[in-house]
Tab-separated table of C-alpha atoms in Angstrom:
chain	number	residue	atom	x	y	z
A	246	MET	CA	4.585	5.809	57.228
A	247	GLY	CA	4.549	2.269	55.050
A	248	SER	CA	4.165	0.262	58.011
A	249	PHE	CA	1.887	2.582	60.315
A	250	ARG	CA	-0.719	2.733	56.796
A	251	GLY	CA	-0.107	-1.319	56.984
A	252	MET	CA	-1.283	-1.586	60.420
A	253	ALA	CA	-4.063	0.969	60.239
A	254	HIS	CA	-4.893	-1.034	57.233
A	255	SER	CA	-5.652	-4.311	58.680
A	256	ALA	CA	-7.314	-3.027	62.115
A	257	ILE	CA	-10.090	-1.782	59.741
A	258	SER	CA	-10.178	-5.308	57.408
A	259	GLN	CA	-11.126	-6.763	60.643
A	260	ARG	CA	-13.696	-4.570	61.889
A	261	LEU	CA	-15.220	-4.823	57.700
A	262	VAL	CA	-19.211	-5.514	57.312
A	263	ALA	CA	-20.266	-6.242	53.851
A	264	CYS	CA	-24.359	-4.741	52.594
A	265	LEU	CA	-25.594	-6.283	49.138
A	266	LEU	CA	-28.321	-4.155	49.360
A	267	ASN	CA	-31.241	-4.746	47.207
A	268	VAL	CA	-33.310	-1.792	45.306
A	269	SER	CA	-36.172	-2.255	43.014
A	270	GLU	CA	-35.103	-0.716	39.831
A	271	ALA	CA	-31.929	-1.992	37.328
A	272	ARG	CA	-33.094	-0.332	34.168
A	273	ARG	CA	-32.384	3.347	34.522
A	274	LYS	CA	-29.192	2.744	35.317
A	275	GLU	CA	-28.170	6.069	36.506
A	276	LEU	CA	-30.047	6.385	39.022
A	277	VAL	CA	-28.908	3.268	40.546
A	278	GLU	CA	-25.521	4.706	40.859
A	279	THR	CA	-26.935	7.736	42.368
A	280	VAL	CA	-28.153	5.638	45.328
A	281	ALA	CA	-24.533	3.636	44.969
A	282	ARG	CA	-22.687	7.310	45.559
A	283	ALA	CA	-24.736	8.379	48.134
A	284	ALA	CA	-23.086	5.592	50.401
A	285	VAL	CA	-19.650	6.515	49.437
A	286	PHE	CA	-20.186	10.603	49.739
A	287	ASP	CA	-21.991	13.037	51.774
A	288	SER	CA	-24.527	15.274	50.316
A	289	ASN	CA	-21.844	17.689	49.537
A	290	GLY	CA	-19.302	15.160	47.980
A	291	GLY	CA	-16.977	14.490	50.728
A	292	ARG	CA	-15.736	11.138	50.788
A	293	ARG	CA	-16.696	9.384	53.612
A	294	GLU	CA	-13.478	7.258	54.759
A	295	GLY	CA	-13.112	3.490	55.402
A	296	THR	CA	-16.418	2.682	52.842
A	297	THR	CA	-16.292	1.375	49.297
A	298	VAL	CA	-19.032	0.095	46.555
A	299	LEU	CA	-17.303	-3.144	45.434
A	300	ASN	CA	-20.030	-4.034	42.290
A	301	ILE	CA	-23.247	-3.387	41.578
A	302	PHE	CA	-25.483	-5.908	39.819
A	303	ASN	CA	-27.901	-4.398	37.598
A	304	ASP	CA	-30.705	-7.226	36.465
A	305	GLN	CA	-32.878	-5.162	33.204
A	306	ASP	CA	-35.483	-7.830	33.098
A	307	TYR	CA	-36.365	-8.466	37.070
A	308	ASN	CA	-35.559	-4.585	37.175
A	309	ARG	CA	-33.840	-4.993	40.191
A	310	SER	CA	-30.287	-3.667	41.743
A	311	VAL	CA	-27.561	-5.178	43.994
A	312	ILE	CA	-25.347	-2.471	46.013
A	313	THR	CA	-22.011	-4.062	47.228
A	314	ILE	CA	-21.405	-2.104	49.839
A	315	VAL	CA	-17.989	-2.853	52.644
A	316	ALA	CA	-16.889	-0.088	55.405
A	317	SER	CA	-15.979	-0.867	58.733
A	318	ILE	CA	-18.621	-1.644	61.829
A	319	ASP	CA	-18.095	2.345	62.273
A	320	CYS	CA	-19.187	3.187	59.270
A	321	ILE	CA	-21.371	1.178	58.197
A	322	LYS	CA	-25.178	2.280	59.713
A	323	GLU	CA	-24.376	6.483	57.742
A	324	ALA	CA	-22.717	4.789	54.103
A	325	VAL	CA	-26.793	2.335	54.276
A	326	LEU	CA	-28.809	4.672	55.049
A	327	SER	CA	-27.967	7.145	53.181
A	328	ALA	CA	-28.018	5.303	49.998
A	329	CYS	CA	-31.706	3.911	51.399
A	330	GLU	CA	-32.994	7.337	51.734
A	331	GLN	CA	-31.534	7.957	48.350
A	332	ALA	CA	-33.618	5.157	47.091
A	333	CYS	CA	-36.186	5.858	48.692
A	334	ARG	CA	-36.526	9.629	47.303
A	335	LEU	CA	-36.049	8.710	43.783
A	336	ILE	CA	-37.976	4.562	43.537
A	337	ASP	CA	-41.497	5.020	43.293
A	338	MET	CA	-42.473	1.126	44.111
A	339	SER	CA	-46.495	2.220	42.793
A	340	ALA	CA	-45.035	2.723	39.751
A	341	TYR	CA	-42.344	-0.525	40.171
A	342	ALA	CA	-42.634	-3.958	36.872
A	343	GLY	CA	-40.678	-6.445	37.246
A	344	GLY	CA	-39.394	-9.870	37.520
A	345	HIS	CA	-38.179	-10.919	40.646
A	346	PRO	CA	-40.501	-10.292	43.391
A	347	THR	CA	-40.196	-7.498	45.432
A	348	MET	CA	-42.211	-5.482	48.675
A	349	GLY	CA	-39.884	-2.165	48.666
A	350	ALA	CA	-38.298	0.185	46.742
A	351	VAL	CA	-35.314	-0.714	48.708
A	352	ASP	CA	-36.288	-4.548	49.098
A	353	LEU	CA	-33.313	-5.693	51.061
A	354	VAL	CA	-30.819	-4.396	53.459
A	355	PRO	CA	-28.326	-7.808	54.437
A	356	LEU	CA	-25.573	-6.719	57.079
A	357	TYR	CA	-22.822	-9.861	57.054
A	358	PRO	CA	-19.719	-9.099	59.072
A	359	LEU	CA	-16.784	-9.593	57.044
A	360	GLY	CA	-13.699	-8.901	59.842
A	361	GLU	CA	-12.991	-11.156	63.123
A	362	GLU	CA	-13.290	-8.477	65.100
A	363	VAL	CA	-17.101	-7.933	63.954
A	364	GLY	CA	-19.979	-10.824	65.303
A	365	LEU	CA	-23.556	-11.058	64.716
A	366	GLY	CA	-24.491	-9.012	67.486
A	367	ASP	CA	-22.236	-6.089	66.186
A	368	CYS	CA	-24.071	-6.044	62.567
A	369	ALA	CA	-27.323	-6.727	64.079
A	370	LYS	CA	-27.654	-3.213	66.548
A	371	GLU	CA	-26.134	-1.603	63.188
A	372	ALA	CA	-29.462	-3.192	60.761
A	373	ARG	CA	-32.061	-1.955	63.933
A	374	ALA	CA	-29.958	1.464	63.721
A	375	VAL	CA	-30.245	1.489	60.073
A	376	ALA	CA	-34.146	0.653	60.123
A	377	ALA	CA	-34.515	3.126	62.724
A	378	GLY	CA	-32.564	5.633	61.141
A	379	LEU	CA	-34.524	5.095	57.389
A	380	THR	CA	-38.285	5.527	59.340
A	381	GLU	CA	-37.258	8.663	61.021
A	382	ARG	CA	-35.662	10.453	57.758
A	383	VAL	CA	-38.146	8.654	55.096
A	384	SER	CA	-41.588	9.105	56.867
A	385	GLY	CA	-43.885	6.761	55.807
A	386	THR	CA	-41.268	4.007	55.452
A	387	SER	CA	-41.579	0.512	57.026
A	388	ALA	CA	-38.747	-2.411	57.233
A	389	PHE	CA	-39.049	-6.074	59.183
A	390	PHE	CA	-36.268	-7.406	60.910
A	391	PHE	CA	-34.745	-10.861	59.876
A	392	GLY	CA	-31.403	-12.906	61.394
A	393	TRP	CA	-29.754	-11.971	64.608
A	394	ALA	CA	-31.586	-8.254	63.901
A	395	ASP	CA	-35.294	-10.323	65.189
A	396	SER	CA	-33.889	-10.579	68.216
A	397	PRO	CA	-34.646	-13.095	70.211
A	398	GLN	CA	-36.345	-15.269	67.623
A	399	HIS	CA	-33.242	-14.918	64.682
A	400	ARG	CA	-35.882	-15.672	61.950
A	401	GLY	CA	-34.221	-16.305	58.873
A	402	LEU	CA	-34.932	-14.526	55.893
A	403	ALA	CA	-37.042	-16.811	53.405
A	404	GLN	CA	-39.102	-17.342	57.126
A	405	ARG	CA	-40.176	-13.529	57.788
A	406	ARG	CA	-40.888	-13.207	54.113
A	407	LYS	CA	-43.237	-16.193	53.427
A	408	GLU	CA	-44.726	-14.104	56.947
A	409	MET	CA	-45.066	-10.730	55.150
A	410	GLY	CA	-46.348	-12.588	51.603
A	411	TRP	CA	-43.038	-11.616	49.476
A	412	PHE	CA	-43.454	-14.756	47.326
A	413	ARG	CA	-47.135	-14.219	46.542
A	414	LYS	CA	-47.856	-12.046	43.813
A	415	ASN	CA	-50.290	-9.494	45.237
A	416	PRO	CA	-49.899	-9.504	48.996
A	417	ASP	CA	-52.400	-7.866	50.930
A	418	THR	CA	-50.109	-4.759	52.071
A	419	GLY	CA	-53.186	-4.640	54.886
A	420	ALA	CA	-52.683	-7.647	57.176
A	421	ILE	CA	-48.508	-7.039	57.039
A	422	ARG	CA	-47.135	-5.347	60.683
A	423	PRO	CA	-44.256	-4.489	60.226
A	424	ASP	CA	-41.581	-4.156	62.830
A	425	VAL	CA	-40.602	-0.800	62.173
A	426	GLY	CA	-42.556	1.868	60.573
A	427	PRO	CA	-46.208	2.623	59.472
A	428	LEU	CA	-47.932	-0.062	57.694
A	429	PRO	CA	-46.445	-0.374	54.023
A	430	GLN	CA	-46.900	2.274	51.565
A	431	LYS	CA	-47.131	2.579	47.961
A	432	ARG	CA	-44.025	4.267	47.789
A	433	TYR	CA	-41.845	3.020	49.310
A	434	GLY	CA	-43.232	-0.489	49.843
A	435	LEU	CA	-41.225	-2.673	52.920
A	436	THR	CA	-38.028	-3.253	53.020
A	437	GLY	CA	-36.139	-6.710	55.171
A	438	ILE	CA	-33.027	-5.248	56.985
A	439	GLY	CA	-31.266	-8.580	58.840
A	440	ALA	CA	-27.558	-9.202	60.171
A	441	SER	CA	-26.886	-13.272	59.225
A	442	PRO	CA	-23.201	-15.018	57.996
A	443	TYR	CA	-22.388	-14.133	54.689
A	444	VAL	CA	-25.004	-15.169	51.709
A	445	MET	CA	-23.930	-15.285	48.333
A	446	ASN	CA	-26.324	-15.542	45.448
A	447	CYS	CA	-26.002	-17.715	43.300
A	448	ASN	CA	-28.126	-17.975	39.649
A	449	VAL	CA	-28.584	-20.716	37.353
A	450	THR	CA	-30.117	-19.998	33.510
A	451	ILE	CA	-31.854	-23.120	32.366
A	452	ASP	CA	-32.014	-22.907	27.804
A	453	THR	CA	-35.843	-23.658	28.769
A	454	GLN	CA	-39.400	-21.774	29.373
A	455	ASP	CA	-41.114	-24.615	31.051
A	456	LEU	CA	-41.809	-22.732	34.554
A	457	ALA	CA	-42.978	-26.411	36.079
A	458	LEU	CA	-39.661	-28.096	34.847
A	459	GLY	CA	-37.577	-25.488	37.072
A	460	ARG	CA	-39.670	-25.370	39.802
A	461	SER	CA	-38.698	-28.763	40.691
A	462	ILE	CA	-35.194	-28.465	39.537
A	463	ALA	CA	-35.540	-25.506	42.428
A	464	MET	CA	-37.682	-28.032	44.478
A	465	SER	CA	-35.239	-30.619	44.313
A	466	ILE	CA	-31.683	-28.818	45.372
A	467	ARG	CA	-33.581	-26.845	47.799
A	468	GLU	CA	-32.538	-27.170	51.857
A	469	SER	CA	-35.153	-28.377	53.182
A	470	THR	CA	-35.380	-31.313	50.254
A	471	PRO	CA	-34.219	-34.315	51.778
A	472	GLY	CA	-30.965	-35.185	49.443
A	473	GLY	CA	-30.903	-30.755	48.310
A	474	ILE	CA	-27.996	-28.987	49.371
A	475	PRO	CA	-27.144	-27.600	52.590
A	476	GLY	CA	-27.996	-23.616	52.933
A	477	VAL	CA	-29.554	-22.768	49.348
A	478	GLN	CA	-33.115	-21.626	49.621
A	479	VAL	CA	-33.905	-21.543	45.860
A	480	LEU	CA	-36.137	-19.745	43.257
A	481	ALA	CA	-37.153	-20.334	40.010
A	482	LEU	CA	-38.444	-17.132	37.955
A	483	PRO	CA	-38.634	-16.099	34.013
A	484	HIS	CA	-35.711	-14.827	33.490
A	485	GLU	CA	-34.799	-13.107	30.090
A	486	GLY	CA	-36.141	-15.708	27.886
A	487	ALA	CA	-35.143	-18.671	29.881
A	488	VAL	CA	-35.649	-19.757	33.163
A	489	GLU	CA	-32.982	-19.030	36.346
A	490	ILE	CA	-32.790	-20.641	38.876
A	491	ALA	CA	-31.981	-18.199	41.566
A	492	CYS	CA	-30.459	-19.524	44.888
A	493	ASN	CA	-29.369	-17.741	48.072
A	494	VAL	CA	-26.716	-19.998	49.502
A	495	GLU	CA	-26.559	-19.301	53.529
A	496	SER	CA	-23.981	-20.316	55.457
A	497	MET	CA	-23.634	-22.636	57.726
A	498	LYS	CA	-21.999	-22.829	61.204
A	499	GLY	CA	-19.628	-26.056	61.435
A	500	ASN	CA	-16.940	-28.653	59.254
A	501	PRO	CA	-18.366	-28.255	55.346
A	502	PRO	CA	-20.906	-31.382	54.989
A	503	SER	CA	-19.377	-34.577	52.480
A	504	GLN	CA	-20.961	-32.999	49.503
A	505	VAL	CA	-18.066	-31.076	47.239
A	506	GLY	CA	-17.917	-29.374	44.023
A	507	GLU	CA	-18.295	-31.270	40.758
A	508	ARG	CA	-14.691	-30.960	40.726
A	509	GLY	CA	-13.702	-32.758	43.940
A	510	GLU	CA	-13.902	-28.715	45.106
A	511	PRO	CA	-14.293	-28.321	48.949
A	512	TRP	CA	-17.056	-25.921	50.663
A	513	PRO	CA	-15.328	-22.308	50.980
A	514	THR	CA	-15.267	-22.066	55.542
A	515	PHE	CA	-14.529	-18.840	56.794
A	516	SER	CA	-14.356	-17.347	60.825
A	517	ILE	CA	-16.644	-14.770	62.646
A	518	GLY	CA	-15.746	-14.785	66.377
A	519	GLY	CA	-13.906	-17.949	66.481
A	520	GLN	CA	-16.484	-19.866	64.449
A	521	LEU	CA	-16.433	-22.458	61.596
A	522	TYR	CA	-18.622	-21.127	59.158
A	523	CYS	CA	-18.936	-23.161	55.514
A	524	HIS	CA	-21.203	-22.785	52.275
A	525	ALA	CA	-21.513	-24.465	49.388
A	526	PRO	CA	-19.265	-23.554	46.150
A	527	ALA	CA	-21.189	-22.359	42.364
A	528	SER	CA	-19.838	-24.940	41.307
A	529	LEU	CA	-22.271	-27.599	43.641
A	530	ILE	CA	-25.132	-25.296	43.040
A	531	THR	CA	-24.573	-25.530	38.374
A	532	ALA	CA	-23.429	-29.183	38.914
A	533	ARG	CA	-26.701	-30.034	40.231
A	534	VAL	CA	-28.910	-28.294	38.810
A	535	ALA	CA	-26.821	-29.628	34.975
A	536	GLU	CA	-27.873	-32.984	35.777
A	537	LEU	CA	-31.178	-32.709	36.667
A	538	ALA	CA	-31.835	-30.507	33.268
A	539	GLY	CA	-30.121	-33.080	31.602
A	540	ARG	CA	-32.930	-35.879	32.484
A	541	GLN	CA	-35.129	-34.088	30.852
A	542	GLY	CA	-32.553	-33.136	28.378
A	543	VAL	CA	-32.422	-29.099	28.860
A	544	ALA	CA	-29.231	-27.864	28.879
A	545	THR	CA	-27.582	-25.100	31.309
A	546	LYS	CA	-26.824	-22.096	29.947
A	547	GLY	CA	-24.942	-20.355	32.377
A	548	THR	CA	-23.958	-19.557	36.260
A	549	ALA	CA	-23.747	-16.286	37.856
A	550	LEU	CA	-22.855	-15.078	41.413
A	551	VAL	CA	-24.158	-11.890	42.192
A	552	GLY	CA	-21.200	-9.772	43.612
A	553	PHE	CA	-18.676	-12.207	45.648
A	554	THR	CA	-17.947	-14.892	47.605
A	555	PRO	CA	-17.202	-13.910	50.878
A	556	HIS	CA	-13.245	-13.889	50.498
A	557	GLU	CA	-13.121	-12.329	47.322
A	558	CYS	CA	-16.358	-9.758	48.538
A	559	ARG	CA	-13.046	-8.911	51.988
A	560	GLY	CA	-10.301	-9.057	49.469
A	561	LEU	CA	-11.632	-6.705	47.362
A	562	ALA	CA	-12.883	-4.618	50.200
A	563	GLU	CA	-9.400	-4.095	51.906
A	564	ARG	CA	-7.887	-3.935	48.598
A	565	ALA	CA	-10.098	-0.924	47.841
A	566	LEU	CA	-9.460	0.563	50.915
A	567	SER	CA	-5.909	0.553	50.940
A	568	LEU	CA	-6.052	2.414	47.760
A	569	GLY	CA	-8.454	5.313	48.839
A	570	ILE	CA	-10.583	4.206	45.926
A	571	ALA	CA	-14.979	4.693	46.554
A	572	GLU	CA	-16.633	3.659	43.534
A	573	PHE	CA	-14.701	0.279	42.832
A	574	TRP	CA	-17.669	-0.879	40.525
A	575	LYS	CA	-15.717	0.750	38.218
A	576	GLU	CA	-12.397	-0.572	38.158
A	577	LEU	CA	-14.220	-4.370	38.525
A	578	ARG	CA	-15.689	-2.674	34.851
A	579	ARG	CA	-12.488	-1.879	33.660
A	580	LEU	CA	-11.064	-5.110	34.445
A	581	HIS	CA	-14.061	-7.443	33.413
A	582	MET	CA	-14.588	-4.889	29.921
């Protein structure tokens, strides 16, 4: 039996997909856990096979949570859709208050391939199915596509968010044309749904309330600036009495660049459908922020990874699924207590 179980497990691990579901609520933890549970249990309380929630990251100041759902490609749509449906039931965007840009009760639904047998096209197909399912099941919801789900242009998340007015304090929702669903409604807002190679979230806090300094550091390290870090998109945001340099670290095609992490740490690599990808290590981002802040006499307070690196995500998912643990986030909390 053991060897069959191992074979079945290894077959699943090669077909894994991650979704780092971003919802606009963190202050009511039980509510967020109810959303997470909807991904792994059906409405009768039955366990969804081949699905686990690895982590729930709550940020009370931003009033935003990131739920890491991992499932095989065959199960991901139903898991993610059920969580989105529950979030839309429980979160009212018209009453939202928080320090992070957001446009939707469910703000972001990115699907990332983790296993070798899953391609970006597969994830894009599931992402589009999630959008269709959400707008059918929850009347009044609307979505835009990004990455591989945005066909044929494959526009990136940052570009699509800019087009939708996501970065503005008070976006003009009347001017937005969603890809699916009606004009955004106050209760649900607008959801970004897409597929791309894994995006890691790495946030470095600097010990100051000087947002202008934070913005100049963000400008220096972002990919679009000459000498910036490839794959890095950045916002500087006030956070818990300090300033957070909040980075989306996108994975890029090909061999790693010559820049290394603080201790000579190489860029981690992984492959999707035989194509090599790499991403900047968190230590490189932390070191660069520390250096730029230090020039102004400001220290860093720490770095937080929201969720995991692609390697950690796959390794933990394999472990959770082989042990049959649906609510793996509870195990992680025990390990980290």
